[in-house]
Amino acid sequence: MKRLILAAKASAACTLLFFCSIYAIRDDIPTGDSGPAVDRGCIVSSSNIPDTDRYSHPSNITFTSTDRLLIAYVNSSLGEGEGSGIAYNYKDPGGNWNPDMLVVDGNTGGPGFDPVPYQVTTGDKPLLCYYHIGDPSNWTGYIKVSTNNGESWGTRHRLPADSYFNSGNYDGYHVGPHQNHPLEIVVDNHPYEKGALLAAGSRENSSGWDSHIAVIPPNNYTGNETNGDAWDVIHLGTGCSGEGPIGGAFLVHSPDMMDLQIVARGGSRHSPCYKRSDDGGVTWSNSWTNISDVGGSGVGGISLDWDNPGSSLNGWHIIAAADCGVNRNCIFVSASNDRGATWNRVANLSNSNPKGWSDPSFRRGPDGNIHLTFSSRDGAANIKYYVIDPYKLCNVDANATNIGTVFQRGMDNMTITLTGTMITGRLNRPAPIRVSLYDIAGKCLFQKEITVLSDGRFTAAVPEIANIKGCCMAKLSIDGEECITKIINL
């Protein structure tokens, strides 16, 4: 079966970004409910990171600007609590892990929690390590910065003050990101400045958790720069399953980084939930939408090739979460290619730790593979490290590419998928759509008028496609204005 994906960014006058993608899809992709994990032979390697069994929960990874894989984790022989420091380790190009080193001393006024290392990819490209000190009900955020890829770290900075954090037991200071990496704005012509970070954090109170996004400008990653811009806060609120939401992983659904999704952990091991933004993260949907049958603890996520419309992985998103009851002794990986609306379990990485696992952390490596770690909840085992082939995980052809692109200005986002003889898609506003196919001599093979529903989704049967073979020209019109694609091959 062939699947044709047409994605557009169009204005009412139909000026747009438009491209086509054809790639092979095998018929064994699970659909409907998530069901059991599917063995696709996607695991390239799996191992334990040595000497990380001294209460290593939680852990987090990043790749430095020199392609060094760095992992940060809580490290203490005393267990969780006073004396817990933040350590880091790195894997050199030869594949060897080095002895762990402290980023944060364990005697700094409270236990260390939730290190989030992040390699900035714009500007001066500093390596950041955000972390918390104190218990979750009143923790405070700190940061250290490395300018030499983790060889050494500067003075710690307390994150800046903000009145949003004056409630409950919090002392009026930002708490920083919780578990997941911040989203770096890496495009121009965006509501936020290029190099800005969107960092999802959480506060715990008597009724559970709520989530927020800190908007961190590129000239003030520490929040303490004299000439830096102040940090802003976007309140995402409560309403996720259980006592959530907690933290949040960002997913990117458009190459201009305007169509965003945040997936947060549900409280008390409940299923995750999400919100959407269609304006680059300035505003978000009012309510959280729950995701069923994914797993509910320590959700991590990543968008694959969101900035490369020519990739067959473009449009695929991965999340991982701990599951299998109260002990969390399984780590499931789930995939979506419908903008994160539905998810299917595609891999079960571990069920070998009766004490439970937590906090999976993803990064895409310079080798193109997905690198993932997760840690034991109580130091009963070393941190697990997996390398996963994303093409096998998502079951797509690594050699397939999009056929062509036309870049023009526009405001609206559209995705059209042609699978067999069905057209489905989404436009971020109601508008009349017409899809046409012409042969290369200009003869119209068929036209289809499609009604867009109030939520922007549309679907239509096109049985005529079954009789069309070879090269043709696809044309699309929105609001009566025609847009022309490149030649496609059916």
Coordinates of C-alpha atoms in Angstrom, one line a residue:
M1 CA 0.0 0.0 0.0
K2 CA 1.2 3.5 -0.8
R3 CA 0.4 6.5 1.4
L4 CA 0.7 10.0 -0.1
I5 CA 1.0 12.9 2.4
L6 CA 0.4 16.4 1.1
A7 CA 1.1 19.1 3.7
A8 CA 0.4 22.8 3.1
K9 CA 0.7 26.1 4.8
A10 CA -1.8 28.4 3.1
S11 CA -3.5 31.8 3.4
A12 CA -7.0 32.5 2.3
A13 CA -5.6 33.5 -1.0
C14 CA -3.8 30.1 -1.1
T15 CA -0.2 31.3 -0.9
L16 CA 1.4 28.4 0.8
L17 CA 4.1 25.9 1.7
F18 CA 3.1 22.7 -0.1
F19 CA 4.8 19.4 -0.5
C20 CA 4.1 15.8 -1.3
S21 CA 5.5 12.7 0.3
I22 CA 5.1 9.1 -0.8
Y23 CA 6.4 6.2 1.2
A24 CA 5.7 2.6 1.7
I25 CA 3.6 1.5 4.7
R26 CA 3.4 -2.1 5.7
D27 CA -0.1 -3.4 6.6
D28 CA 0.9 -4.6 10.1
I29 CA 0.9 -1.1 11.8
P30 CA -1.5 -1.5 14.7
T31 CA -4.5 0.8 14.6
G32 CA -7.4 1.5 17.0
D33 CA -6.6 1.0 20.7
S34 CA -3.0 0.8 21.7
G35 CA -3.0 -3.0 22.5
P36 CA 0.2 -4.9 23.2
A37 CA 3.6 -3.6 22.0
V38 CA 4.7 -4.8 18.6
D39 CA 8.1 -6.4 18.1
R40 CA 9.6 -4.7 15.0
G41 CA 13.3 -5.4 15.6
C42 CA 13.9 -1.7 16.3
I43 CA 16.4 -2.0 19.1
V44 CA 19.9 -1.4 17.9
S45 CA 21.5 -2.0 21.3
S46 CA 20.6 -2.0 25.0
S47 CA 22.9 -1.8 28.0
N48 CA 23.4 -0.6 31.6
I49 CA 25.2 2.6 32.3
P50 CA 27.9 1.5 34.8
D51 CA 28.0 2.7 38.4
T52 CA 24.7 4.5 38.3
D53 CA 22.9 2.4 40.9
R54 CA 23.3 5.0 43.8
Y55 CA 19.8 6.3 43.6
S56 CA 19.9 7.4 40.0
H57 CA 16.2 8.4 39.8
P58 CA 15.7 10.5 37.7
S59 CA 18.1 10.6 34.7
N60 CA 18.2 12.8 31.6
I61 CA 20.3 12.9 28.5
T62 CA 21.5 15.3 25.9
F63 CA 24.1 15.5 23.1
T64 CA 26.7 18.2 23.3
S65 CA 27.8 20.3 20.4
T66 CA 30.7 17.9 19.9
D67 CA 28.2 14.9 19.7
R68 CA 29.2 13.6 23.1
L69 CA 26.3 11.8 24.8
L70 CA 25.9 13.3 28.3
I71 CA 23.7 11.9 31.0
A72 CA 22.8 13.7 34.3
Y73 CA 21.2 12.0 37.2
V74 CA 20.6 12.1 41.0
N75 CA 23.4 10.4 42.7
S76 CA 23.6 9.6 46.4
S77 CA 24.6 6.6 48.5
L78 CA 22.0 7.9 51.1
G79 CA 19.0 7.5 48.8
E80 CA 16.5 10.2 48.1
G81 CA 16.7 13.2 50.4
E82 CA 19.4 15.3 52.0
G83 CA 22.8 14.6 50.4
S84 CA 21.5 13.8 46.9
G85 CA 23.7 15.6 44.4
I86 CA 23.5 15.9 40.6
A87 CA 26.1 13.8 38.8
Y88 CA 26.9 13.4 35.1
N89 CA 28.6 11.0 32.9
Y90 CA 29.4 11.0 29.2
K91 CA 30.1 8.5 26.5
D92 CA 33.1 9.3 24.4
P93 CA 33.3 8.7 20.6
G94 CA 34.8 5.4 21.2
G95 CA 31.7 4.2 23.1
N96 CA 33.2 4.2 26.6
W97 CA 31.5 5.6 29.6
N98 CA 33.6 7.8 31.9
P99 CA 33.6 7.9 35.7
D100 CA 30.8 10.1 37.0
M101 CA 31.4 13.7 38.1
L102 CA 29.4 16.0 40.2
V103 CA 27.6 19.0 38.7
V104 CA 26.0 19.8 42.1
D105 CA 27.3 19.0 45.5
G106 CA 24.9 17.1 47.7
N107 CA 25.2 19.5 50.6
T108 CA 23.5 22.6 49.1
G109 CA 20.5 23.1 51.4
G110 CA 18.3 20.2 50.3
P111 CA 18.1 17.2 48.1
G112 CA 18.8 17.5 44.4
F113 CA 16.1 16.5 41.9
D114 CA 15.2 16.3 38.2
P115 CA 18.4 17.4 36.3
V116 CA 17.5 18.6 32.8
P117 CA 20.7 19.0 30.7
Y118 CA 20.1 20.8 27.4
Q119 CA 22.5 21.7 24.6
V120 CA 21.5 25.0 23.0
T121 CA 21.9 24.8 19.2
T122 CA 21.8 28.5 18.4
G123 CA 23.9 31.5 19.3
D124 CA 27.0 30.7 21.5
K125 CA 25.6 27.2 22.1
P126 CA 26.0 26.9 25.8
L127 CA 25.4 23.6 27.6
L128 CA 22.8 24.1 30.3
C129 CA 21.8 22.0 33.3
Y130 CA 18.6 22.9 35.1
Y131 CA 17.8 21.2 38.4
H132 CA 15.7 21.5 41.6
I133 CA 16.7 21.7 45.2
G134 CA 14.2 20.8 47.9
D135 CA 11.1 18.6 48.1
P136 CA 8.6 18.8 45.2
S137 CA 6.1 20.7 47.4
N138 CA 8.5 23.7 47.8
W139 CA 11.5 23.1 45.5
T140 CA 13.4 25.9 43.9
G141 CA 15.0 25.9 40.4
Y142 CA 18.7 26.4 39.7
I143 CA 21.0 26.2 36.7
K144 CA 24.6 25.7 35.9
V145 CA 26.2 26.5 32.5
S146 CA 29.1 24.9 30.7
T147 CA 30.9 26.6 27.9
N148 CA 33.2 23.6 27.1
N149 CA 30.8 20.8 26.5
G150 CA 30.6 19.6 30.1
E151 CA 34.3 19.5 30.9
S152 CA 33.6 22.1 33.7
W153 CA 30.6 24.0 35.0
G154 CA 30.2 27.6 36.1
T155 CA 28.7 29.0 39.3
R156 CA 25.2 27.9 40.1
H157 CA 22.4 30.5 39.6
R158 CA 19.0 30.5 41.4
L159 CA 16.3 31.0 38.8
P160 CA 14.6 34.4 38.7
A161 CA 11.8 35.6 40.9
D162 CA 8.2 35.7 39.6
S163 CA 5.0 36.4 41.5
Y164 CA 3.4 33.3 39.9
F165 CA 5.4 31.3 42.4
N166 CA 4.3 33.1 45.5
S167 CA 1.5 30.6 46.2
G168 CA 1.5 27.6 48.6
N169 CA 4.9 26.7 49.9
Y170 CA 6.8 28.2 47.0
D171 CA 9.1 31.1 47.7
G172 CA 8.5 33.3 44.6
Y173 CA 11.2 31.8 42.3
H174 CA 11.0 29.9 39.1
V175 CA 11.3 26.2 39.4
G176 CA 12.6 25.5 35.9
P177 CA 11.8 22.5 33.6
H178 CA 10.5 19.3 35.1
Q179 CA 12.0 16.1 33.5
N180 CA 11.6 17.0 29.8
H181 CA 13.9 19.1 27.7
P182 CA 12.9 22.6 26.8
L183 CA 11.8 23.4 23.3
E184 CA 14.2 25.7 21.5
I185 CA 12.9 28.0 18.9
V186 CA 15.2 27.4 15.9
V187 CA 13.3 29.2 13.1
D188 CA 13.0 32.8 12.1
N189 CA 9.7 34.8 11.8
H190 CA 8.3 33.2 15.0
P191 CA 6.4 35.0 17.9
Y192 CA 9.4 34.1 20.1
E193 CA 12.9 35.1 19.3
K194 CA 15.2 32.6 17.7
G195 CA 17.1 30.8 20.5
A196 CA 14.3 31.2 23.1
L197 CA 13.4 28.2 25.2
L198 CA 9.9 27.0 26.2
A199 CA 10.4 25.0 29.4
A200 CA 7.5 23.1 31.0
G201 CA 7.5 23.0 34.8
S202 CA 5.2 22.0 37.6
R203 CA 4.2 23.0 41.1
E204 CA 2.7 20.6 43.7
N205 CA 0.0 21.7 46.0
S206 CA -2.5 20.1 48.4
S207 CA -4.9 19.1 45.5
G208 CA -2.2 17.7 43.2
W209 CA -0.1 19.4 40.5
D210 CA -0.4 22.1 37.9
S211 CA 1.8 22.9 34.9
H212 CA 3.2 26.0 33.3
I213 CA 5.6 27.1 30.6
A214 CA 8.5 29.4 31.3
V215 CA 9.5 31.5 28.3
I216 CA 13.2 31.9 28.5
P217 CA 14.8 34.5 26.2
P218 CA 18.1 33.6 24.4
N219 CA 20.0 36.4 26.2
N220 CA 19.1 35.2 29.6
Y221 CA 19.1 31.4 30.0
T222 CA 20.1 31.7 33.7
G223 CA 17.5 34.4 34.5
N224 CA 20.3 36.5 36.1
E225 CA 21.9 38.3 33.2
T226 CA 22.1 42.1 33.8
N227 CA 21.1 43.0 30.3
G228 CA 18.8 40.0 29.8
D229 CA 15.1 40.0 29.1
A230 CA 12.8 38.8 31.9
W231 CA 11.3 35.4 31.9
D232 CA 7.5 35.1 31.2
V233 CA 5.1 32.4 32.5
I234 CA 2.2 30.7 30.7
H235 CA -0.2 29.1 33.1
L236 CA -1.5 25.7 31.7
G237 CA -3.5 24.9 34.8
T238 CA -5.0 21.7 36.2
G239 CA -7.5 19.3 34.8
C240 CA -5.4 16.3 33.6
S241 CA -6.2 12.8 34.8
G242 CA -5.5 12.0 38.4
E243 CA -3.5 14.6 40.2
G244 CA -1.8 15.9 37.0
P245 CA -0.6 17.5 34.9
I246 CA 3.1 17.2 35.7
G247 CA 5.7 18.7 33.4
G248 CA 5.3 18.3 29.7
A249 CA 7.1 17.1 26.5
F250 CA 6.8 19.4 23.5
L251 CA 5.9 17.9 20.1
V252 CA 6.3 20.0 16.9
H253 CA 3.8 19.5 14.0
S254 CA 4.9 22.1 11.5
P255 CA 8.2 23.3 10.1
D256 CA 7.5 26.9 11.2
M257 CA 7.1 25.7 14.8
M258 CA 3.6 27.2 15.0
D259 CA 1.6 24.0 15.4
L260 CA 2.7 22.7 18.8
Q261 CA 1.5 20.1 21.3
I262 CA 2.5 19.6 25.0
V263 CA 2.0 16.1 26.5
A264 CA 2.1 16.0 30.3
R265 CA 2.2 13.2 32.8
G266 CA -1.1 12.4 34.6
G267 CA -0.8 12.3 38.4
S268 CA -0.7 9.1 40.4
R269 CA 0.3 7.0 37.4
H270 CA -2.8 8.1 35.4
S271 CA -2.7 8.4 31.6
P272 CA -1.0 11.4 30.0
C273 CA -2.9 14.4 28.7
Y274 CA -2.2 17.1 26.1
K275 CA -2.9 20.7 25.0
R276 CA -2.3 22.3 21.6
S277 CA -1.2 25.7 20.3
D278 CA -1.6 27.0 16.8
D279 CA 0.3 30.2 17.3
G280 CA 3.8 29.0 18.3
G281 CA 3.1 28.5 22.0
V282 CA 1.7 32.0 22.8
T283 CA -1.7 30.6 23.7
W284 CA -2.9 27.0 24.4
S285 CA -6.2 25.2 24.3
N286 CA -8.4 25.8 27.3
S287 CA -8.7 22.2 28.5
W288 CA -6.5 19.1 28.7
T289 CA -7.3 16.1 26.6
N290 CA -6.5 12.7 28.1
I291 CA -4.6 10.0 26.1
S292 CA -5.7 6.5 27.0
D293 CA -3.7 3.3 27.1
V294 CA -0.2 4.9 27.0
G295 CA 1.0 4.6 30.5
G296 CA 1.0 7.3 33.1
S297 CA 4.4 7.9 34.8
G298 CA 7.3 10.0 33.7
V299 CA 6.2 10.7 30.1
G300 CA 9.0 11.6 27.7
G301 CA 8.5 12.6 24.0
I302 CA 10.2 13.5 20.8
S303 CA 9.1 14.6 17.3
L304 CA 11.0 13.0 14.4
D305 CA 12.2 15.1 11.5
W306 CA 9.6 17.8 12.1
D307 CA 11.9 20.2 10.3
N308 CA 12.5 18.0 7.2
P309 CA 9.4 17.6 5.1
G310 CA 11.4 15.4 2.7
S311 CA 11.9 12.6 5.4
S312 CA 9.5 9.7 5.6
L313 CA 9.7 10.2 9.4
N314 CA 8.2 13.7 9.1
G315 CA 4.9 13.7 11.0
W316 CA 5.9 10.8 13.4
H317 CA 6.0 11.4 17.1
I318 CA 7.2 9.1 19.9
I319 CA 6.3 9.1 23.6
A320 CA 7.4 6.7 26.3
A321 CA 6.0 6.1 29.8
A322 CA 6.2 3.7 32.7
D323 CA 3.2 1.4 33.1
C324 CA 2.2 -2.1 34.4
G325 CA 0.5 -1.1 37.6
V326 CA 1.7 0.7 40.7
N327 CA 5.2 -0.6 40.4
R328 CA 5.8 0.9 37.0
N329 CA 8.0 -2.1 36.0
C330 CA 7.4 -1.7 32.2
I331 CA 8.5 1.0 29.9
F332 CA 6.3 1.3 26.8
V333 CA 7.1 3.3 23.7
S334 CA 4.1 4.6 21.6
A335 CA 4.0 6.2 18.2
S336 CA 1.6 8.6 16.4
N337 CA 1.4 10.0 12.9
D338 CA -1.9 11.9 13.3
R339 CA -0.6 15.0 15.1
G340 CA -0.6 13.2 18.5
A341 CA -4.3 12.5 18.5
T342 CA -4.0 8.7 18.8
W343 CA -1.1 6.5 19.9
N344 CA -0.1 2.9 19.3
R345 CA 2.3 1.0 21.5
V346 CA 5.2 -0.2 19.4
A347 CA 7.8 -1.4 21.8
N348 CA 8.1 -2.7 25.4
L349 CA 11.6 -2.0 26.6
S350 CA 11.7 -3.6 30.0
N351 CA 9.7 -5.5 32.6
S352 CA 12.6 -6.8 34.5
N353 CA 12.6 -4.5 37.6
P354 CA 10.0 -5.2 40.2
K355 CA 10.9 -2.0 42.0
G356 CA 9.8 0.0 38.9
W357 CA 11.2 2.4 36.4
S358 CA 10.7 6.1 35.9
D359 CA 11.4 9.1 33.7
P360 CA 12.3 8.0 30.2
S361 CA 14.4 10.6 28.4
F362 CA 14.8 10.9 24.6
R363 CA 17.3 12.5 22.2
R364 CA 17.9 12.0 18.5
G365 CA 21.5 11.2 18.1
P366 CA 24.0 12.4 15.3
D367 CA 23.7 8.8 14.1
G368 CA 20.0 9.3 13.3
N369 CA 18.9 6.9 16.0
I370 CA 16.8 7.5 19.0
H371 CA 18.8 7.4 22.3
L372 CA 16.7 6.7 25.4
T373 CA 17.5 6.2 29.1
F374 CA 15.3 5.4 32.1
S375 CA 16.2 4.9 35.7
S376 CA 15.3 2.7 38.6
R377 CA 13.0 4.3 41.2
D378 CA 15.1 3.3 44.2
G379 CA 18.6 2.6 43.0
A380 CA 18.0 -1.1 42.7
A381 CA 19.5 -1.2 39.2
N382 CA 21.7 0.8 36.9
I383 CA 20.3 3.3 34.5
K384 CA 19.1 1.6 31.3
Y385 CA 20.3 2.9 27.9
Y386 CA 18.7 2.0 24.6
V387 CA 19.5 2.9 21.0
I388 CA 16.5 2.5 18.7
D389 CA 16.1 2.6 15.0
P390 CA 13.3 5.2 14.3
Y391 CA 12.4 3.8 10.9
K392 CA 11.9 0.3 12.2
L393 CA 10.1 1.7 15.3
C394 CA 7.6 3.6 13.1
N395 CA 7.7 1.0 10.3
V396 CA 8.5 3.4 7.4
D397 CA 10.9 3.2 4.5
A398 CA 14.2 4.9 5.3
N399 CA 14.9 5.6 1.6
A400 CA 11.6 7.3 0.8
T401 CA 11.6 11.1 0.3
N402 CA 9.1 13.8 -0.5
I403 CA 8.8 14.5 -4.2
G404 CA 8.9 18.3 -4.2
T405 CA 8.1 21.6 -2.4
V406 CA 6.8 25.0 -3.2
F407 CA 7.5 27.6 -0.6
Q408 CA 5.4 30.8 -0.4
R409 CA 4.0 32.9 2.5
G410 CA 0.8 32.0 4.4
M411 CA -0.9 31.6 7.7
D412 CA -3.0 28.5 7.7
N413 CA -1.8 24.9 8.3
M414 CA -3.1 22.0 6.3
T415 CA -2.3 18.3 6.0
I416 CA -3.8 16.0 3.4
T417 CA -3.3 12.2 3.4
L418 CA -4.2 10.0 0.5
T419 CA -4.2 6.3 1.6
G420 CA -5.6 3.9 -1.0
T421 CA -8.8 5.6 -2.1
M422 CA -9.4 7.8 0.9
I423 CA -8.5 11.4 1.4
T424 CA -8.3 12.6 5.0
G425 CA -6.8 15.7 6.5
R426 CA -7.0 18.8 8.6
L427 CA -7.2 22.6 8.0
N428 CA -7.0 24.9 10.9
R429 CA -10.2 26.7 9.8
P430 CA -13.4 25.8 7.9
A431 CA -13.0 26.5 4.2
P432 CA -14.1 24.9 0.9
I433 CA -11.4 22.6 -0.6
R434 CA -11.1 21.1 -4.1
V435 CA -8.6 18.4 -4.9
S436 CA -7.8 17.7 -8.6
L437 CA -5.5 15.4 -10.5
Y438 CA -4.3 16.0 -14.1
D439 CA -2.2 13.9 -16.4
I440 CA 1.0 15.5 -17.6
A441 CA -0.8 16.6 -20.8
G442 CA -3.1 18.7 -18.7
K443 CA -6.2 16.5 -19.0
C444 CA -8.3 16.5 -15.7
L445 CA -8.5 13.0 -14.3
F446 CA -10.8 13.8 -11.5
Q447 CA -11.9 16.6 -9.2
K448 CA -13.3 16.3 -5.7
E449 CA -15.1 19.0 -3.6
I450 CA -14.4 18.4 0.1
T451 CA -16.3 19.8 3.1
V452 CA -14.2 20.8 6.1
L453 CA -15.9 20.3 9.4
S454 CA -16.0 22.9 12.1
D455 CA -13.0 21.3 13.9
G456 CA -11.0 21.5 10.7
R457 CA -11.0 17.8 9.8
F458 CA -12.2 16.4 6.5
T459 CA -12.5 13.0 4.8
A460 CA -13.7 11.9 1.4
A461 CA -13.7 8.7 -0.7
V462 CA -12.0 9.0 -4.1
P463 CA -12.5 5.6 -5.9
E464 CA -11.3 7.2 -9.1
I465 CA -7.7 7.1 -7.8
A466 CA -7.7 3.3 -8.1
N467 CA -7.7 3.6 -11.9
I468 CA -4.9 6.2 -12.0
K469 CA -1.3 5.0 -12.6
G470 CA 1.9 6.8 -13.2
C471 CA 2.8 10.4 -13.2
C472 CA 0.2 13.2 -12.7
M473 CA -0.1 16.7 -11.5
A474 CA -2.0 17.3 -8.2
K475 CA -3.7 20.6 -7.7
L476 CA -5.4 22.0 -4.6
S477 CA -7.7 25.0 -4.2
I478 CA -8.8 26.6 -0.9
D479 CA -11.5 29.4 -1.0
G480 CA -11.5 29.0 -4.8
E481 CA -7.8 30.0 -5.2
E482 CA -5.7 27.3 -6.9
C483 CA -2.4 25.9 -5.6
I484 CA -0.2 23.7 -7.7
T485 CA 2.0 20.9 -6.5
K486 CA 4.9 19.2 -8.2
I487 CA 4.4 16.1 -10.3
I488 CA 3.6 13.0 -8.2
N489 CA 3.6 9.3 -9.1
L490 CA 0.8 7.0 -8.2

